[in-house]
PDB file of C-alpha atoms and ligand atoms in Angstrom:
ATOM      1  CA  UNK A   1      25.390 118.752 111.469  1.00 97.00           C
ATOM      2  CA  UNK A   2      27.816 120.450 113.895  1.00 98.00           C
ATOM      3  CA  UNK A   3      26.480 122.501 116.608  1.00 98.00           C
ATOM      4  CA  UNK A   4      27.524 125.775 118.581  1.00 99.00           C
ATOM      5  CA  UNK A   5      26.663 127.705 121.317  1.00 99.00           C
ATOM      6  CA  UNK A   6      27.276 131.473 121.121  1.00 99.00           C
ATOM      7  CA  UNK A   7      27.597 132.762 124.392  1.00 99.00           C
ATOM      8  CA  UNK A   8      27.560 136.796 125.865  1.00 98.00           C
ATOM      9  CA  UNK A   9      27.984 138.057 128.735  1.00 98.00           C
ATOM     10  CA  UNK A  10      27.121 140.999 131.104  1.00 98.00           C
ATOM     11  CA  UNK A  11      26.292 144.283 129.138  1.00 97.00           C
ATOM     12  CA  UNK A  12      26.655 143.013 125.663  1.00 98.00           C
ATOM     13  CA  UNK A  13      22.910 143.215 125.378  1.00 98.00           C
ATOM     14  CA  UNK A  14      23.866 146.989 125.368  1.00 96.00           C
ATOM     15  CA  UNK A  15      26.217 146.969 121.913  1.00 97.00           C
ATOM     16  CA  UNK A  16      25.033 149.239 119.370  1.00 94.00           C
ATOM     17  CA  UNK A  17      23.378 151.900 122.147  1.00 91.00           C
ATOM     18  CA  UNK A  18      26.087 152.964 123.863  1.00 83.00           C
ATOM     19  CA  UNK A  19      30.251 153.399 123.398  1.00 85.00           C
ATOM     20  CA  UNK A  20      30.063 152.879 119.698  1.00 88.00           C
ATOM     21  CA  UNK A  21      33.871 153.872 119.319  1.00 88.00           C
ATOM     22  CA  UNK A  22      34.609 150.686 121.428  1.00 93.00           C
ATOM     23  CA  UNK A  23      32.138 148.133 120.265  1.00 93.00           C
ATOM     24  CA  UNK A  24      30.760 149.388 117.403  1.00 88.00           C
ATOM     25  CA  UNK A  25      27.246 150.970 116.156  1.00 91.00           C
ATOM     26  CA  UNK A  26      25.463 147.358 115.336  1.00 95.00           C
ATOM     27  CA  UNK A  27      23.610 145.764 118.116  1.00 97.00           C
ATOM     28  CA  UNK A  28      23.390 142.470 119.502  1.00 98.00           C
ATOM     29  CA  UNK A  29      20.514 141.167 117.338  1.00 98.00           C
ATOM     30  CA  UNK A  30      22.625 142.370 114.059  1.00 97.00           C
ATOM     31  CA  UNK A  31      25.562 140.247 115.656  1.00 98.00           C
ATOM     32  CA  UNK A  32      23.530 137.406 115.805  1.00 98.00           C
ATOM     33  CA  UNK A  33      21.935 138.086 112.326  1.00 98.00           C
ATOM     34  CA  UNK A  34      25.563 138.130 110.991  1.00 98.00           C
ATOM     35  CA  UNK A  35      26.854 134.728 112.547  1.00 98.00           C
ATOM     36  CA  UNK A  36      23.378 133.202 111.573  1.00 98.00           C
ATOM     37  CA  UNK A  37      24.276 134.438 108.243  1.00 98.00           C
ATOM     38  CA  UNK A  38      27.715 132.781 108.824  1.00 98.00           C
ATOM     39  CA  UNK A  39      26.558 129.598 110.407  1.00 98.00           C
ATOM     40  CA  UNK A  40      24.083 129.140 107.300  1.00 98.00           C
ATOM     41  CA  UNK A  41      27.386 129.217 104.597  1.00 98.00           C
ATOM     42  CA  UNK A  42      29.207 126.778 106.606  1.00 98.00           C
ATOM     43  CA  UNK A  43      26.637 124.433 106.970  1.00 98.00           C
ATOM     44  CA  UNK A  44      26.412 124.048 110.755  1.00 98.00           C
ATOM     45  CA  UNK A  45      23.900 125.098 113.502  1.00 98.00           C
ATOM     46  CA  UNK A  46      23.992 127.700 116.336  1.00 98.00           C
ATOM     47  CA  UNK A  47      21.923 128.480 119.213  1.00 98.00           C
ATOM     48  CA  UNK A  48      22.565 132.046 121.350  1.00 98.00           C
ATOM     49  CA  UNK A  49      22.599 132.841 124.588  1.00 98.00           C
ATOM     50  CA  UNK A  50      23.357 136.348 126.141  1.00 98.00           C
ATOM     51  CA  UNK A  51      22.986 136.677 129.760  1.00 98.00           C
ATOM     52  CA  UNK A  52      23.983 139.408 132.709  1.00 98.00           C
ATOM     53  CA  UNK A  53      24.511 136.793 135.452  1.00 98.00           C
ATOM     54  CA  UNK A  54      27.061 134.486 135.879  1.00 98.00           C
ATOM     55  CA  UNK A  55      25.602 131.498 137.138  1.00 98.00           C
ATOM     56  CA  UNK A  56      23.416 131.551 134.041  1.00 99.00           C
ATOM     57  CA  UNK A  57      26.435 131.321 132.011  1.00 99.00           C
ATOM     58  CA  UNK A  58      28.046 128.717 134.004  1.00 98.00           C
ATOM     59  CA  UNK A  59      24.499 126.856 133.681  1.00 98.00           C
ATOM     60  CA  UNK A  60      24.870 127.380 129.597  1.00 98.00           C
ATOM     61  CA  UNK A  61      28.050 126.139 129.425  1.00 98.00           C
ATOM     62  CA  UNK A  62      27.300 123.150 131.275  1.00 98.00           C
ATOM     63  CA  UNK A  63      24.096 122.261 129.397  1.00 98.00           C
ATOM     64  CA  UNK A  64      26.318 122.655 126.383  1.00 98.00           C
ATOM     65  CA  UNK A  65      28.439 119.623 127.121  1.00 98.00           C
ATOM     66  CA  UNK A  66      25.085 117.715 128.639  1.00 98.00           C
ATOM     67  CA  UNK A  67      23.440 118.381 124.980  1.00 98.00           C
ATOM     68  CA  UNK A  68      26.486 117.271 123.297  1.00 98.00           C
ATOM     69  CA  UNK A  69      27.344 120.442 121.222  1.00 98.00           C
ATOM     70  CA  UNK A  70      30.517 120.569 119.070  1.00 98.00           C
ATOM     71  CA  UNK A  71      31.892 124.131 120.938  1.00 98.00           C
ATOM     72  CA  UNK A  72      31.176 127.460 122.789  1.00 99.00           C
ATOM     73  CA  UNK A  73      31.970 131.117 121.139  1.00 99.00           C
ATOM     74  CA  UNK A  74      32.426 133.077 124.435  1.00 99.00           C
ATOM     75  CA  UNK A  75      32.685 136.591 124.563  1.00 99.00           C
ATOM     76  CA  UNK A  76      32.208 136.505 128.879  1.00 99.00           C
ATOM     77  CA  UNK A  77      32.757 140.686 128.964  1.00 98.00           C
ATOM     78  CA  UNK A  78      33.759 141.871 132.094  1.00 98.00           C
ATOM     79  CA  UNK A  79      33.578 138.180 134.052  1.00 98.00           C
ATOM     80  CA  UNK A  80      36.510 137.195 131.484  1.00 98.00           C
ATOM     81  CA  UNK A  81      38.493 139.350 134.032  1.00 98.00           C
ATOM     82  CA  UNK A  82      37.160 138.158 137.179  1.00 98.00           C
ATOM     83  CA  UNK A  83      35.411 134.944 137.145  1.00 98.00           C
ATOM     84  CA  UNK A  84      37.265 132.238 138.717  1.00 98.00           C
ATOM     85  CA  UNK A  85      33.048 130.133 137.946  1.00 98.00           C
ATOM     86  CA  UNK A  86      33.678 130.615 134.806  1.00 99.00           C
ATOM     87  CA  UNK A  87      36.718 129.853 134.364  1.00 98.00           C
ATOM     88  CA  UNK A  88      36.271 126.345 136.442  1.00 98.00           C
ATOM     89  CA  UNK A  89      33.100 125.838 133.903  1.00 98.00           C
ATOM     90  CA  UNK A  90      35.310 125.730 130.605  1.00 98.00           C
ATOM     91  CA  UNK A  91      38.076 123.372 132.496  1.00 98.00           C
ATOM     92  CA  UNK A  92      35.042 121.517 133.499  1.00 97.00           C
ATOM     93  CA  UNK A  93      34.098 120.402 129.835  1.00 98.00           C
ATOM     94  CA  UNK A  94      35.655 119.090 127.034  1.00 97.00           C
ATOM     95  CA  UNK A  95      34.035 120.805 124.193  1.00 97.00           C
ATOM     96  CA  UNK A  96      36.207 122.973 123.185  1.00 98.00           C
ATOM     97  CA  UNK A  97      35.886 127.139 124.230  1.00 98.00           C
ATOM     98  CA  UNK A  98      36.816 130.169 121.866  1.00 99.00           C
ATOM     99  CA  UNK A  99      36.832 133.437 123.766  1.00 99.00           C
ATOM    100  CA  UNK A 100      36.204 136.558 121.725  1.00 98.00           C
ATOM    101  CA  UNK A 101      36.038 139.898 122.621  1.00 98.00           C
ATOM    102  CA  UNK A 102      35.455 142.440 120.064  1.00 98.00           C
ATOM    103  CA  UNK A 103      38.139 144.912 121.736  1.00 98.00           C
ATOM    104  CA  UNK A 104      41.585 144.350 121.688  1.00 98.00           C
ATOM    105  CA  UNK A 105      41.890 143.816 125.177  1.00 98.00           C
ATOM    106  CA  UNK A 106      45.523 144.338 125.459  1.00 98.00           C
ATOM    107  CA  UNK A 107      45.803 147.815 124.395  1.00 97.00           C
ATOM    108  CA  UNK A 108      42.986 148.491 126.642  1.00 98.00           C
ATOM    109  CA  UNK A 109      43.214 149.234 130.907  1.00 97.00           C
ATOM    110  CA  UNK A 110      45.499 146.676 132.702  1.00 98.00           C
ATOM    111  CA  UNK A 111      43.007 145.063 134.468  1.00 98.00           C
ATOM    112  CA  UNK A 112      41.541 143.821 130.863  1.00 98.00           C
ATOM    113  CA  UNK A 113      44.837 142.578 130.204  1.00 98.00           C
ATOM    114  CA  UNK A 114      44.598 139.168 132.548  1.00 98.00           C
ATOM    115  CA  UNK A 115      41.980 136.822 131.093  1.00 98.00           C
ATOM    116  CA  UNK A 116      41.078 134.344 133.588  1.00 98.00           C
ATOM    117  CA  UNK A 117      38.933 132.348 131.398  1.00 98.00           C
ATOM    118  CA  UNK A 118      41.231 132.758 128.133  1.00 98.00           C
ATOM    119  CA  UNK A 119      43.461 130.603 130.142  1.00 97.00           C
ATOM    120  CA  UNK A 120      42.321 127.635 129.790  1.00 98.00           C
ATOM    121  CA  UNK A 121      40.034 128.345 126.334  1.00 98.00           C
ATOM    122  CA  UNK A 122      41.324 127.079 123.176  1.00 98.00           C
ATOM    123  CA  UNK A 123      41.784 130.142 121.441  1.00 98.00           C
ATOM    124  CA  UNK A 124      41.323 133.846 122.316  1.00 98.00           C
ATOM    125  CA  UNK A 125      40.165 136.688 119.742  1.00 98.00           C
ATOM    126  CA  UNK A 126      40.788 139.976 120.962  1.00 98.00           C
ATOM    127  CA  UNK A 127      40.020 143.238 118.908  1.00 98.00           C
ATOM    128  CA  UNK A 128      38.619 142.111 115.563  1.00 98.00           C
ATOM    129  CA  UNK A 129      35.347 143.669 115.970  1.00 97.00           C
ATOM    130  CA  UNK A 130      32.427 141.677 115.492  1.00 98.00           C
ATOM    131  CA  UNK A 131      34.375 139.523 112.932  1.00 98.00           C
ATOM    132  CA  UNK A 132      35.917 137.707 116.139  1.00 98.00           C
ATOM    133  CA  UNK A 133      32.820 135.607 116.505  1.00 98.00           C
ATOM    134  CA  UNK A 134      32.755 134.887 112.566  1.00 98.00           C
ATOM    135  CA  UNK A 135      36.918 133.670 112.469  1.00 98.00           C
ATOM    136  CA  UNK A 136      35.966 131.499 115.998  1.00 99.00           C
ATOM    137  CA  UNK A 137      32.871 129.729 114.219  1.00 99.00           C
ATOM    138  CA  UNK A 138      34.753 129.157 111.444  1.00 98.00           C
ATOM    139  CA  UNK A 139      37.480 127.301 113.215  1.00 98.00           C
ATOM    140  CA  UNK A 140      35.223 124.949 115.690  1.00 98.00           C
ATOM    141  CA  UNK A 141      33.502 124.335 112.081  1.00 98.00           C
ATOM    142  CA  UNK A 142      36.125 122.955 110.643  1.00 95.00           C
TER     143      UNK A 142
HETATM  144  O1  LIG B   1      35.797 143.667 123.974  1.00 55.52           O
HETATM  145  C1  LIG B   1      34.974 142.886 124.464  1.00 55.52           C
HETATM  146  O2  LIG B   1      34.250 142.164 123.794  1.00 55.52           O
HETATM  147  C2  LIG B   1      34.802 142.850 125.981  1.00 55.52           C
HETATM  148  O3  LIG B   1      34.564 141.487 126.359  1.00 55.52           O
HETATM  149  C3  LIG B   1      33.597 143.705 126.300  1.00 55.52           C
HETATM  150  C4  LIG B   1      33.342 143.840 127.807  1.00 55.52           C
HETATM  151  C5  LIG B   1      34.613 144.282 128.530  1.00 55.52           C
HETATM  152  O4  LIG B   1      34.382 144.289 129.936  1.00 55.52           O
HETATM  153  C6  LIG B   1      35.794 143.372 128.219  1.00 55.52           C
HETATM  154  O5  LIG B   1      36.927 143.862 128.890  1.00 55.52           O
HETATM  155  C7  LIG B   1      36.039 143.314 126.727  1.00 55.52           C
HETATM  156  C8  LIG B   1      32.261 144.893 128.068  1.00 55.52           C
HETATM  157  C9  LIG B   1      30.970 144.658 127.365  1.00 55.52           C
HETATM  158  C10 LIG B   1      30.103 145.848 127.588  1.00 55.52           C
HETATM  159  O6  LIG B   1      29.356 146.072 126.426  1.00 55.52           O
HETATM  160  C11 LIG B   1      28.805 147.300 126.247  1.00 55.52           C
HETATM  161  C12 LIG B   1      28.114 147.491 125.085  1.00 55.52           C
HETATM  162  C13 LIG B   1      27.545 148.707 124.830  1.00 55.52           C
HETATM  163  C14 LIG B   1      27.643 149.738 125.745  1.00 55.52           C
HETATM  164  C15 LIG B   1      28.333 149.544 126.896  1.00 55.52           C
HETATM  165  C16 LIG B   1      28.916 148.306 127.154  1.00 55.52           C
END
């Protein structure tokens, strides 16, 4: 069975209490409720991890290659445009990386417009709400 890693970054522990025009009214436990869901019908396996400091994410992404997973779903929030770690952590393994961010980034403020980690990611999802993480799974599934 395929494995995933589902990986969040600063603030998205937040979704569903604040900003709902933005992100939405559900909250991060219904996300992960709705790619279990997802993860169920496709017949593959995903673990979570949602975390506020970089280093921690760096440290998941790593131990995702070291536990041989099949791919990351990233949504890195702000770090996506700032973190040249992060960044270096995705070239630094070869499972492949979907960023998603449930905005569309690009009709957002400029300085969301430059994704650092997107870069050198597979694939980037930008502004498909919380179905981003459902069309990523679906493609590292197949
Ligand atoms: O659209 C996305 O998914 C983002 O990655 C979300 C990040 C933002 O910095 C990126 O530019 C785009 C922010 C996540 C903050 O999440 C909150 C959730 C609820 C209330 C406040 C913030």
């Amino acid at each position: 069975m395929k494995r995933f890693l589902i990986l969040n970054g600063p603030n998205l522990n937040r979704l569903g209490k604040r900003e709902p025009g933005t992100y939405g009214a559900q909250t991060l436990a219904e996300l992960e409720a709705m790619i279990r869901a997802e993860a169920a019908a496709l017949g593959v396996d995903v673990r979570f991890c949602q975390s506020n400091h970089e280093g921690v994410l760096v440290d998941a992404i790593h131990e995702a290659e070291d536990d041989a997973l099949d791919g990351i779903v990233f949504n890195p929030a702000a770090y996506t445009h700032t973190s040249v770690a992060l960044r270096d952590a995705i070239s630094a393994v070869k499972l492949p990386v979907v960023e998603v961010h449930i905005s569309n980034v690009h009709s957002r403020e400029e300085f969301r417009h430059r994704t650092l980690t997107g870069a050198v990611s597979r694939a980037v999802i930008s502004g498909l709400g919380f179905e981003g993480y459902l069309a990523a799974l679906r493609f590292l599934a197949k």
